[in-house]
PDB file of C-alpha atoms and ligand atoms in Angstrom:
ATOM      1  CA  MET A   1      23.547  25.835  17.604  1.00  0.00           C
ATOM      2  CA  LEU A   2      21.178  28.898  16.003  1.00  0.00           C
ATOM      3  CA  GLN A   3      22.550  32.336  16.233  1.00  0.00           C
ATOM      4  CA  ILE A   4      20.051  35.299  15.011  1.00  0.00           C
ATOM      5  CA  GLU A   5      22.177  38.627  14.389  1.00  0.00           C
ATOM      6  CA  ASN A   6      20.143  41.986  13.487  1.00  0.00           C
ATOM      7  CA  ILE A   7      17.830  40.652  11.491  1.00  0.00           C
ATOM      8  CA  HIS A   8      15.906  42.940   9.368  1.00  0.00           C
ATOM      9  CA  ALA A   9      13.233  41.606   7.403  1.00  0.00           C
ATOM     10  CA  THR A  10      10.219  42.925   5.060  1.00  0.00           C
ATOM     11  CA  VAL A  11       6.962  41.071   3.846  1.00  0.00           C
ATOM     12  CA  ALA A  12       5.342  43.001   0.629  1.00  0.00           C
ATOM     13  CA  ASP A  13       8.338  46.205   1.046  1.00  0.00           C
ATOM     14  CA  LYS A  14       6.521  46.323   5.008  1.00  0.00           C
ATOM     15  CA  PRO A  15       9.322  46.040   7.303  1.00  0.00           C
ATOM     16  CA  ILE A  16       8.530  43.780  10.181  1.00  0.00           C
ATOM     17  CA  LEU A  17      11.672  42.561  11.538  1.00  0.00           C
ATOM     18  CA  ASN A  18      13.691  45.392  12.859  1.00  0.00           C
ATOM     19  CA  GLY A  19      17.054  43.800  14.247  1.00  0.00           C
ATOM     20  CA  VAL A  20      15.943  40.657  16.108  1.00  0.00           C
ATOM     21  CA  SER A  21      19.635  38.939  17.925  1.00  0.00           C
ATOM     22  CA  LEU A  22      18.768  35.751  19.855  1.00  0.00           C
ATOM     23  CA  ALA A  23      20.728  32.929  20.463  1.00  0.00           C
ATOM     24  CA  VAL A  24      20.233  29.569  21.168  1.00  0.00           C
ATOM     25  CA  PRO A  25      22.725  27.020  22.244  1.00  0.00           C
ATOM     26  CA  ALA A  26      22.911  23.110  21.534  1.00  0.00           C
ATOM     27  CA  GLY A  27      20.388  21.274  24.038  1.00  0.00           C
ATOM     28  CA  GLU A  28      17.993  24.661  24.935  1.00  0.00           C
ATOM     29  CA  VAL A  29      14.872  25.346  24.490  1.00  0.00           C
ATOM     30  CA  HIS A  30      14.030  28.953  23.953  1.00  0.00           C
ATOM     31  CA  ALA A  31      10.144  30.005  24.004  1.00  0.00           C
ATOM     32  CA  ILE A  32       9.306  33.637  22.422  1.00  0.00           C
ATOM     33  CA  MET A  33       6.175  35.678  23.150  1.00  0.00           C
ATOM     34  CA  GLY A  34       5.085  38.588  21.765  1.00  0.00           C
ATOM     35  CA  PRO A  35       1.716  40.566  20.759  1.00  0.00           C
ATOM     36  CA  ASN A  36      -0.629  39.546  17.820  1.00  0.00           C
ATOM     37  CA  GLY A  37       1.364  40.813  14.945  1.00  0.00           C
ATOM     38  CA  SER A  38       4.986  41.569  16.334  1.00  0.00           C
ATOM     39  CA  GLY A  39       6.252  39.125  13.805  1.00  0.00           C
ATOM     40  CA  LYS A  40       7.008  36.056  15.305  1.00  0.00           C
ATOM     41  CA  SER A  41       5.495  34.030  12.402  1.00  0.00           C
ATOM     42  CA  THR A  42       7.699  36.276   9.732  1.00  0.00           C
ATOM     43  CA  LEU A  43      10.963  35.388  12.071  1.00  0.00           C
ATOM     44  CA  ALA A  44      10.007  31.320  11.754  1.00  0.00           C
ATOM     45  CA  TYR A  45       9.260  32.162   7.953  1.00  0.00           C
ATOM     46  CA  VAL A  46      12.406  33.507   7.620  1.00  0.00           C
ATOM     47  CA  LEU A  47      14.760  30.757   9.190  1.00  0.00           C
ATOM     48  CA  ALA A  48      12.350  28.130   7.130  1.00  0.00           C
ATOM     49  CA  GLY A  49      13.636  30.265   4.269  1.00  0.00           C
ATOM     50  CA  ARG A  50       9.523  30.705   2.971  1.00  0.00           C
ATOM     51  CA  PRO A  51       9.306  32.865  -0.271  1.00  0.00           C
ATOM     52  CA  GLY A  52       8.503  36.452   0.091  1.00  0.00           C
ATOM     53  CA  TYR A  53      10.331  37.123   3.041  1.00  0.00           C
ATOM     54  CA  ALA A  54      12.980  39.854   2.486  1.00  0.00           C
ATOM     55  CA  VAL A  55      16.105  39.930   4.856  1.00  0.00           C
ATOM     56  CA  SER A  56      17.563  43.349   4.458  1.00  0.00           C
ATOM     57  CA  GLU A  57      19.794  43.081   6.801  1.00  0.00           C
ATOM     58  CA  GLY A  58      21.887  40.457   9.901  1.00  0.00           C
ATOM     59  CA  GLY A  59      22.637  37.270   9.575  1.00  0.00           C
ATOM     60  CA  VAL A  60      21.727  33.700  10.500  1.00  0.00           C
ATOM     61  CA  THR A  61      24.281  30.950  11.419  1.00  0.00           C
ATOM     62  CA  PHE A  62      23.174  27.769  12.131  1.00  0.00           C
ATOM     63  CA  LEU A  63      25.479  24.780  12.934  1.00  0.00           C
ATOM     64  CA  GLY A  64      28.028  26.921  11.351  1.00  0.00           C
ATOM     65  CA  ARG A  65      26.715  27.219   8.357  1.00  0.00           C
ATOM     66  CA  ASP A  66      25.319  30.267   6.656  1.00  0.00           C
ATOM     67  CA  LEU A  67      21.346  29.384   7.116  1.00  0.00           C
ATOM     68  CA  LEU A  68      20.362  32.374   4.921  1.00  0.00           C
ATOM     69  CA  ALA A  69      22.308  31.049   1.838  1.00  0.00           C
ATOM     70  CA  MET A  70      20.654  28.224   2.025  1.00  0.00           C
ATOM     71  CA  GLU A  71      18.038  26.741  -0.230  1.00  0.00           C
ATOM     72  CA  PRO A  72      14.509  25.855   1.951  1.00  0.00           C
ATOM     73  CA  HIS A  73      15.054  22.366   1.052  1.00  0.00           C
ATOM     74  CA  GLU A  74      18.864  22.166   2.557  1.00  0.00           C
ATOM     75  CA  ARG A  75      17.667  23.887   5.424  1.00  0.00           C
ATOM     76  CA  ALA A  76      15.545  20.963   6.223  1.00  0.00           C
ATOM     77  CA  ALA A  77      18.657  18.797   5.424  1.00  0.00           C
ATOM     78  CA  ALA A  78      20.729  20.365   7.749  1.00  0.00           C
ATOM     79  CA  GLY A  79      18.029  19.924  10.492  1.00  0.00           C
ATOM     80  CA  LEU A  80      15.713  22.144  10.294  1.00  0.00           C
ATOM     81  CA  PHE A  81      12.249  21.596  11.078  1.00  0.00           C
ATOM     82  CA  LEU A  82       9.573  24.265  11.067  1.00  0.00           C
ATOM     83  CA  GLY A  83       5.961  23.776  12.942  1.00  0.00           C
ATOM     84  CA  PHE A  84       3.335  25.921  11.162  1.00  0.00           C
ATOM     85  CA  GLN A  85       0.888  28.121  12.968  1.00  0.00           C
ATOM     86  CA  TYR A  86      -1.369  27.237  11.107  1.00  0.00           C
ATOM     87  CA  PRO A  87      -0.436  24.169   8.971  1.00  0.00           C
ATOM     88  CA  VAL A  88      -1.283  23.408   4.980  1.00  0.00           C
ATOM     89  CA  GLU A  89      -3.350  20.976   3.711  1.00  0.00           C
ATOM     90  CA  VAL A  90      -1.964  18.660   1.040  1.00  0.00           C
ATOM     91  CA  PRO A  91      -5.365  17.406  -0.987  1.00  0.00           C
ATOM     92  CA  GLY A  92      -4.052  13.904  -3.103  1.00  0.00           C
ATOM     93  CA  VAL A  93      -1.184  13.051  -1.254  1.00  0.00           C
ATOM     94  CA  SER A  94      -1.736  11.110   1.661  1.00  0.00           C
ATOM     95  CA  MET A  95       0.741  11.656   5.273  1.00  0.00           C
ATOM     96  CA  LEU A  96       2.371   8.122   5.066  1.00  0.00           C
ATOM     97  CA  GLN A  97       3.801   9.543   1.274  1.00  0.00           C
ATOM     98  CA  PHE A  98       4.705  13.313   2.177  1.00  0.00           C
ATOM     99  CA  VAL A  99       6.874  11.988   5.148  1.00  0.00           C
ATOM    100  CA  ARG A 100       8.541   9.495   3.718  1.00  0.00           C
ATOM    101  CA  GLU A 101       9.201  11.836   0.542  1.00  0.00           C
ATOM    102  CA  SER A 102      10.304  14.825   3.075  1.00  0.00           C
ATOM    103  CA  LEU A 103      12.676  12.231   4.736  1.00  0.00           C
ATOM    104  CA  ASN A 104      13.776   9.892   1.901  1.00  0.00           C
ATOM    105  CA  THR A 105      14.754  13.292  -0.046  1.00  0.00           C
ATOM    106  CA  GLN A 106      16.586  15.030   3.602  1.00  0.00           C
ATOM    107  CA  ARG A 107      18.081  11.751   3.792  1.00  0.00           C
ATOM    108  CA  ARG A 108      19.449  11.684   0.417  1.00  0.00           C
ATOM    109  CA  ALA A 109      20.872  14.934   0.767  1.00  0.00           C
ATOM    110  CA  ARG A 110      22.575  13.297   3.934  1.00  0.00           C
ATOM    111  CA  GLY A 111      23.833  10.776   2.034  1.00  0.00           C
ATOM    112  CA  GLU A 112      22.604   8.550   4.331  1.00  0.00           C
ATOM    113  CA  PRO A 113      20.695   5.308   3.371  1.00  0.00           C
ATOM    114  CA  GLU A 114      16.832   5.399   2.267  1.00  0.00           C
ATOM    115  CA  LEU A 115      14.155   3.786   4.485  1.00  0.00           C
ATOM    116  CA  SER A 116      12.574   0.964   2.930  1.00  0.00           C
ATOM    117  CA  GLY A 117       8.642   0.832   3.236  1.00  0.00           C
ATOM    118  CA  ALA A 118       8.350  -1.682   5.652  1.00  0.00           C
ATOM    119  CA  GLU A 119      10.605   0.321   8.295  1.00  0.00           C
ATOM    120  CA  PHE A 120       9.564   3.432   7.218  1.00  0.00           C
ATOM    121  CA  ILE A 121       5.721   2.285   8.248  1.00  0.00           C
ATOM    122  CA  LYS A 122       7.150   0.465  11.221  1.00  0.00           C
ATOM    123  CA  LEU A 123       8.658   4.148  12.249  1.00  0.00           C
ATOM    124  CA  ALA A 124       5.634   6.205  11.513  1.00  0.00           C
ATOM    125  CA  ARG A 125       3.338   3.891  13.225  1.00  0.00           C
ATOM    126  CA  SER A 126       5.213   3.991  16.593  1.00  0.00           C
ATOM    127  CA  GLN A 127       5.667   8.061  15.834  1.00  0.00           C
ATOM    128  CA  ALA A 128       1.598   8.122  15.735  1.00  0.00           C
ATOM    129  CA  GLU A 129       1.243   5.617  18.578  1.00  0.00           C
ATOM    130  CA  ALA A 130       3.234   8.118  20.791  1.00  0.00           C
ATOM    131  CA  LEU A 131       1.785  11.162  19.819  1.00  0.00           C
ATOM    132  CA  GLY A 132      -1.788   9.251  20.654  1.00  0.00           C
ATOM    133  CA  MET A 133      -2.822   9.253  17.088  1.00  0.00           C
ATOM    134  CA  ASP A 134      -4.895   7.236  15.022  1.00  0.00           C
ATOM    135  CA  ALA A 135      -2.359   5.487  12.631  1.00  0.00           C
ATOM    136  CA  GLU A 136      -4.984   5.038  10.224  1.00  0.00           C
ATOM    137  CA  MET A 137      -4.869   8.763  10.191  1.00  0.00           C
ATOM    138  CA  LEU A 138      -1.623   8.381   7.992  1.00  0.00           C
ATOM    139  CA  LYS A 139      -3.294   7.159   5.438  1.00  0.00           C
ATOM    140  CA  ARG A 140      -5.311  10.537   4.981  1.00  0.00           C
ATOM    141  CA  PRO A 141      -4.564  13.308   2.568  1.00  0.00           C
ATOM    142  CA  VAL A 142      -2.187  15.656   5.258  1.00  0.00           C
ATOM    143  CA  ASN A 143      -4.082  17.881   7.021  1.00  0.00           C
ATOM    144  CA  VAL A 144      -7.465  17.633   4.725  1.00  0.00           C
ATOM    145  CA  GLY A 145     -10.373  17.917   7.241  1.00  0.00           C
ATOM    146  CA  PHE A 146      -8.442  17.564  10.209  1.00  0.00           C
ATOM    147  CA  SER A 147      -9.218  19.197  12.660  1.00  0.00           C
ATOM    148  CA  GLY A 148      -7.204  22.110  14.173  1.00  0.00           C
ATOM    149  CA  GLY A 149      -6.083  19.536  17.044  1.00  0.00           C
ATOM    150  CA  GLU A 150      -5.699  17.026  14.898  1.00  0.00           C
ATOM    151  CA  LYS A 151      -3.259  19.196  12.111  1.00  0.00           C
ATOM    152  CA  LYS A 152      -1.276  20.203  15.022  1.00  0.00           C
ATOM    153  CA  ARG A 153      -0.956  16.640  16.631  1.00  0.00           C
ATOM    154  CA  ALA A 154       0.235  15.210  12.673  1.00  0.00           C
ATOM    155  CA  GLU A 155       2.756  18.615  12.572  1.00  0.00           C
ATOM    156  CA  MET A 156       4.192  16.422  15.734  1.00  0.00           C
ATOM    157  CA  VAL A 157       4.070  13.205  14.252  1.00  0.00           C
ATOM    158  CA  GLN A 158       5.748  14.230  11.053  1.00  0.00           C
ATOM    159  CA  MET A 159       8.279  16.041  13.718  1.00  0.00           C
ATOM    160  CA  GLY A 160       8.762  12.557  15.087  1.00  0.00           C
ATOM    161  CA  ILE A 161       9.500  10.903  12.107  1.00  0.00           C
ATOM    162  CA  ILE A 162      12.167  13.600  10.575  1.00  0.00           C
ATOM    163  CA  ASN A 163      13.621  13.793  13.423  1.00  0.00           C
ATOM    164  CA  PRO A 164      14.969  16.698  13.015  1.00  0.00           C
ATOM    165  CA  LYS A 165      17.965  19.225  14.795  1.00  0.00           C
ATOM    166  CA  PHE A 166      16.299  21.779  15.483  1.00  0.00           C
ATOM    167  CA  ALA A 167      12.439  23.098  15.753  1.00  0.00           C
ATOM    168  CA  VAL A 168      11.105  26.403  15.138  1.00  0.00           C
ATOM    169  CA  LEU A 169       7.055  25.556  16.453  1.00  0.00           C
ATOM    170  CA  ASP A 170       5.022  28.216  16.023  1.00  0.00           C
ATOM    171  CA  GLU A 171       2.115  27.805  18.025  1.00  0.00           C
ATOM    172  CA  THR A 172       2.542  24.598  18.348  1.00  0.00           C
ATOM    173  CA  ASP A 173      -0.286  24.407  21.270  1.00  0.00           C
ATOM    174  CA  SER A 174      -3.169  26.520  19.446  1.00  0.00           C
ATOM    175  CA  GLY A 175      -6.302  24.319  19.130  1.00  0.00           C
ATOM    176  CA  LEU A 176      -5.198  21.955  21.213  1.00  0.00           C
ATOM    177  CA  ASP A 177      -7.629  20.145  23.952  1.00  0.00           C
ATOM    178  CA  ILE A 178      -5.866  19.762  27.077  1.00  0.00           C
ATOM    179  CA  ASP A 179      -4.408  15.752  26.665  1.00  0.00           C
ATOM    180  CA  ALA A 180      -3.893  16.848  23.560  1.00  0.00           C
ATOM    181  CA  LEU A 181      -1.614  19.492  24.979  1.00  0.00           C
ATOM    182  CA  LYS A 182      -0.272  17.288  27.733  1.00  0.00           C
ATOM    183  CA  SER A 183       0.244  14.707  24.982  1.00  0.00           C
ATOM    184  CA  VAL A 184       1.830  17.311  22.492  1.00  0.00           C
ATOM    185  CA  GLY A 185       4.178  18.643  25.360  1.00  0.00           C
ATOM    186  CA  ALA A 186       5.392  15.347  26.344  1.00  0.00           C
ATOM    187  CA  GLY A 187       6.124  14.617  22.395  1.00  0.00           C
ATOM    188  CA  ILE A 188       8.155  17.900  21.860  1.00  0.00           C
ATOM    189  CA  ASN A 189      10.160  16.876  25.399  1.00  0.00           C
ATOM    190  CA  ARG A 190      11.021  13.082  23.784  1.00  0.00           C
ATOM    191  CA  ILE A 191      11.755  14.239  20.076  1.00  0.00           C
ATOM    192  CA  MET A 192      13.843  17.386  21.163  1.00  0.00           C
ATOM    193  CA  ARG A 193      15.181  17.767  24.315  1.00  0.00           C
ATOM    194  CA  ALA A 194      18.594  16.366  23.851  1.00  0.00           C
ATOM    195  CA  PRO A 195      22.462  17.788  24.659  1.00  0.00           C
ATOM    196  CA  ASP A 196      22.644  18.262  19.838  1.00  0.00           C
ATOM    197  CA  LYS A 197      19.433  19.805  19.795  1.00  0.00           C
ATOM    198  CA  GLY A 198      17.373  22.702  19.898  1.00  0.00           C
ATOM    199  CA  VAL A 199      13.586  24.068  19.735  1.00  0.00           C
ATOM    200  CA  LEU A 200      12.320  27.834  19.317  1.00  0.00           C
ATOM    201  CA  LEU A 201       8.830  27.606  20.801  1.00  0.00           C
ATOM    202  CA  ILE A 202       6.539  30.485  19.502  1.00  0.00           C
ATOM    203  CA  THR A 203       3.671  30.824  22.093  1.00  0.00           C
ATOM    204  CA  HIS A 204       1.064  32.845  23.801  1.00  0.00           C
ATOM    205  CA  TYR A 205       0.560  30.942  27.108  1.00  0.00           C
ATOM    206  CA  GLN A 206       2.341  29.540  29.871  1.00  0.00           C
ATOM    207  CA  ARG A 207      -0.104  26.613  29.637  1.00  0.00           C
ATOM    208  CA  LEU A 208       2.959  24.840  26.854  1.00  0.00           C
ATOM    209  CA  LEU A 209       5.856  25.939  28.764  1.00  0.00           C
ATOM    210  CA  ASP A 210       4.254  23.950  32.143  1.00  0.00           C
ATOM    211  CA  TYR A 211       4.875  21.269  30.111  1.00  0.00           C
ATOM    212  CA  VAL A 212       8.034  22.274  28.100  1.00  0.00           C
ATOM    213  CA  GLU A 213      10.464  24.101  30.358  1.00  0.00           C
ATOM    214  CA  PRO A 214      12.141  26.645  28.580  1.00  0.00           C
ATOM    215  CA  ASP A 215      15.568  27.797  28.848  1.00  0.00           C
ATOM    216  CA  ARG A 216      14.821  31.480  28.288  1.00  0.00           C
ATOM    217  CA  VAL A 217      12.126  33.442  27.528  1.00  0.00           C
ATOM    218  CA  HIS A 218      11.794  36.160  25.560  1.00  0.00           C
ATOM    219  CA  VAL A 219       9.924  38.814  24.304  1.00  0.00           C
ATOM    220  CA  LEU A 220       9.220  40.046  20.701  1.00  0.00           C
ATOM    221  CA  GLN A 221       7.511  43.365  20.339  1.00  0.00           C
ATOM    222  CA  ALA A 222       7.544  45.123  16.851  1.00  0.00           C
ATOM    223  CA  GLY A 223       9.983  43.280  15.430  1.00  0.00           C
ATOM    224  CA  ARG A 224      12.620  43.544  18.281  1.00  0.00           C
ATOM    225  CA  ILE A 225      13.569  41.510  21.293  1.00  0.00           C
ATOM    226  CA  VAL A 226      12.537  43.897  23.953  1.00  0.00           C
ATOM    227  CA  ARG A 227      13.066  41.765  26.894  1.00  0.00           C
ATOM    228  CA  SER A 228      14.707  38.057  27.521  1.00  0.00           C
ATOM    229  CA  GLY A 229      14.616  36.167  30.758  1.00  0.00           C
ATOM    230  CA  GLY A 230      14.235  32.653  32.359  1.00  0.00           C
ATOM    231  CA  PRO A 231      11.189  30.750  32.645  1.00  0.00           C
ATOM    232  CA  GLU A 232       9.466  33.289  35.787  1.00  0.00           C
ATOM    233  CA  LEU A 233       9.137  35.837  32.798  1.00  0.00           C
ATOM    234  CA  ALA A 234       6.820  34.090  30.643  1.00  0.00           C
ATOM    235  CA  HIS A 235       5.087  33.242  34.425  1.00  0.00           C
ATOM    236  CA  SER A 236       4.992  37.352  35.183  1.00  0.00           C
ATOM    237  CA  LEU A 237       4.175  38.442  31.417  1.00  0.00           C
ATOM    238  CA  GLU A 238       0.507  36.508  32.388  1.00  0.00           C
ATOM    239  CA  ARG A 239       0.197  37.797  35.314  1.00  0.00           C
ATOM    240  CA  GLU A 240       1.340  41.435  33.719  1.00  0.00           C
ATOM    241  CA  GLY A 241       1.278  41.477  30.176  1.00  0.00           C
ATOM    242  CA  TYR A 242       3.018  43.336  27.660  1.00  0.00           C
ATOM    243  CA  ALA A 243       3.064  46.977  28.413  1.00  0.00           C
ATOM    244  CA  GLU A 244       5.104  46.281  31.495  1.00  0.00           C
ATOM    245  CA  ALA A 245       7.503  43.657  29.525  1.00  0.00           C
ATOM    246  CA  ALA A 246       8.733  46.603  27.497  1.00  0.00           C
ATOM    247  CA  ALA A 247       9.404  48.696  30.729  1.00  0.00           C
TER     248      ALA A 247
HETATM  249  N1  ATP B 301       2.050  39.464   3.115  1.00  0.00           N
HETATM  250  C1  ATP B 301       1.958  40.172   3.954  1.00  0.00           C
HETATM  251  N2  ATP B 301       1.612  41.652   3.823  1.00  0.00           N
HETATM  252  C2  ATP B 301       1.454  42.613   4.451  1.00  0.00           C
HETATM  253  N3  ATP B 301       1.582  42.709   6.008  1.00  0.00           N
HETATM  254  C3  ATP B 301       2.228  41.275   6.238  1.00  0.00           C
HETATM  255  C4  ATP B 301       2.207  40.474   5.250  1.00  0.00           C
HETATM  256  N4  ATP B 301       2.457  39.090   5.934  1.00  0.00           N
HETATM  257  C5  ATP B 301       2.803  39.377   7.280  1.00  0.00           C
HETATM  258  N5  ATP B 301       2.370  41.148   7.052  1.00  0.00           N
HETATM  259  C6  ATP B 301       2.114  41.900   8.785  1.00  0.00           C
HETATM  260  O1  ATP B 301       3.490  41.411   9.546  1.00  0.00           O
HETATM  261  C7  ATP B 301       2.770  41.700  10.762  1.00  0.00           C
HETATM  262  C8  ATP B 301       3.865  40.212  11.651  1.00  0.00           C
HETATM  263  O2  ATP B 301       2.976  39.214  11.562  1.00  0.00           O
HETATM  264  P1  ATP B 301       3.394  37.891  11.880  1.00  0.00           P
HETATM  265  O3  ATP B 301       2.481  37.130  11.499  1.00  0.00           O
HETATM  266  O4  ATP B 301       4.953  37.610  11.826  1.00  0.00           O
HETATM  267  O5  ATP B 301       3.004  37.993  13.472  1.00  0.00           O
HETATM  268  P2  ATP B 301       2.770  37.378  15.156  1.00  0.00           P
HETATM  269  O6  ATP B 301       3.551  37.747  15.388  1.00  0.00           O
HETATM  270  O7  ATP B 301       3.262  35.920  14.403  1.00  0.00           O
HETATM  271  O8  ATP B 301       0.845  37.255  14.968  1.00  0.00           O
HETATM  272  P3  ATP B 301       0.169  36.204  15.910  1.00  0.00           P
HETATM  273  O9  ATP B 301       0.721  36.120  17.213  1.00  0.00           O
HETATM  274  O10 ATP B 301      -0.958  36.820  15.519  1.00  0.00           O
HETATM  275  O11 ATP B 301       0.495  34.852  15.155  1.00  0.00           O
HETATM  276  C9  ATP B 301       1.767  41.576  10.870  1.00  0.00           C
HETATM  277  O12 ATP B 301       0.868  42.955  11.033  1.00  0.00           O
HETATM  278  C10 ATP B 301       1.544  41.178   9.190  1.00  0.00           C
HETATM  279  O13 ATP B 301       0.120  42.116   9.004  1.00  0.00           O
HETATM  280 MG1   MG B 302       2.160  34.276  14.228  1.00  0.00          MG
END
């Protein structure tokens, strides 16, 4: 459902991605691992369409459409969701307002009816509950004063409400305590494990993959996929490090 072909991308005129190719078929979860600075977040931003990330070569097809030709909001309406490594704070806008606006904008773009206030609150509460987040937090400004782990959990609540077709999750496990890791892992499975959905899971550790078992694992190094394999690749990386992986 997502085909990345030979992507070369620069940030501030610096080449970061040097020919990344990767395909995630519907129904699969793929993990991307790799050293700090290898370009994992850059790839996530290129997929989401963040300004400042210039693609000089290659292309991306998402559900049969040319993803790179689409505006960021069109990508979201088409069903692409990005979970940020560093979730942004939005002072003055409550999480409820923010997610409701995002969801209804996407629904309008797809020609679907908007959710009423009551329907939306019900949905938001059930998703917060499913992820073990106090529903009162939904009334607070987006991520403002949230702890690191609360921000990550809040992003999964947003994902549950938005119910995307494809999620790119950038180090969603970082900063989570042991219980939160378990509930976020279960949340990813509950929301995204379906025959018509897909996930690209960027992570440094096996711990999240214990809960969300990947179908494939890719190693990104210096802006290239240097190795791909099954779930056992993550285990061997944890034992042996990246020097072995590239060999
Ligand atoms: N605005 C920028 N200007 C210059 N270099 C940048 C800019 N943004 C990113 N980079 C560089 O691009 C490289 C890749 O960064 P990226 O955030 O994609 O790495 P990453 O694989 O996600 O690392 P981590 O595991 O630490 O999250 C890094 O060397 C980074 O310094
Ligand atoms: Mg990163």
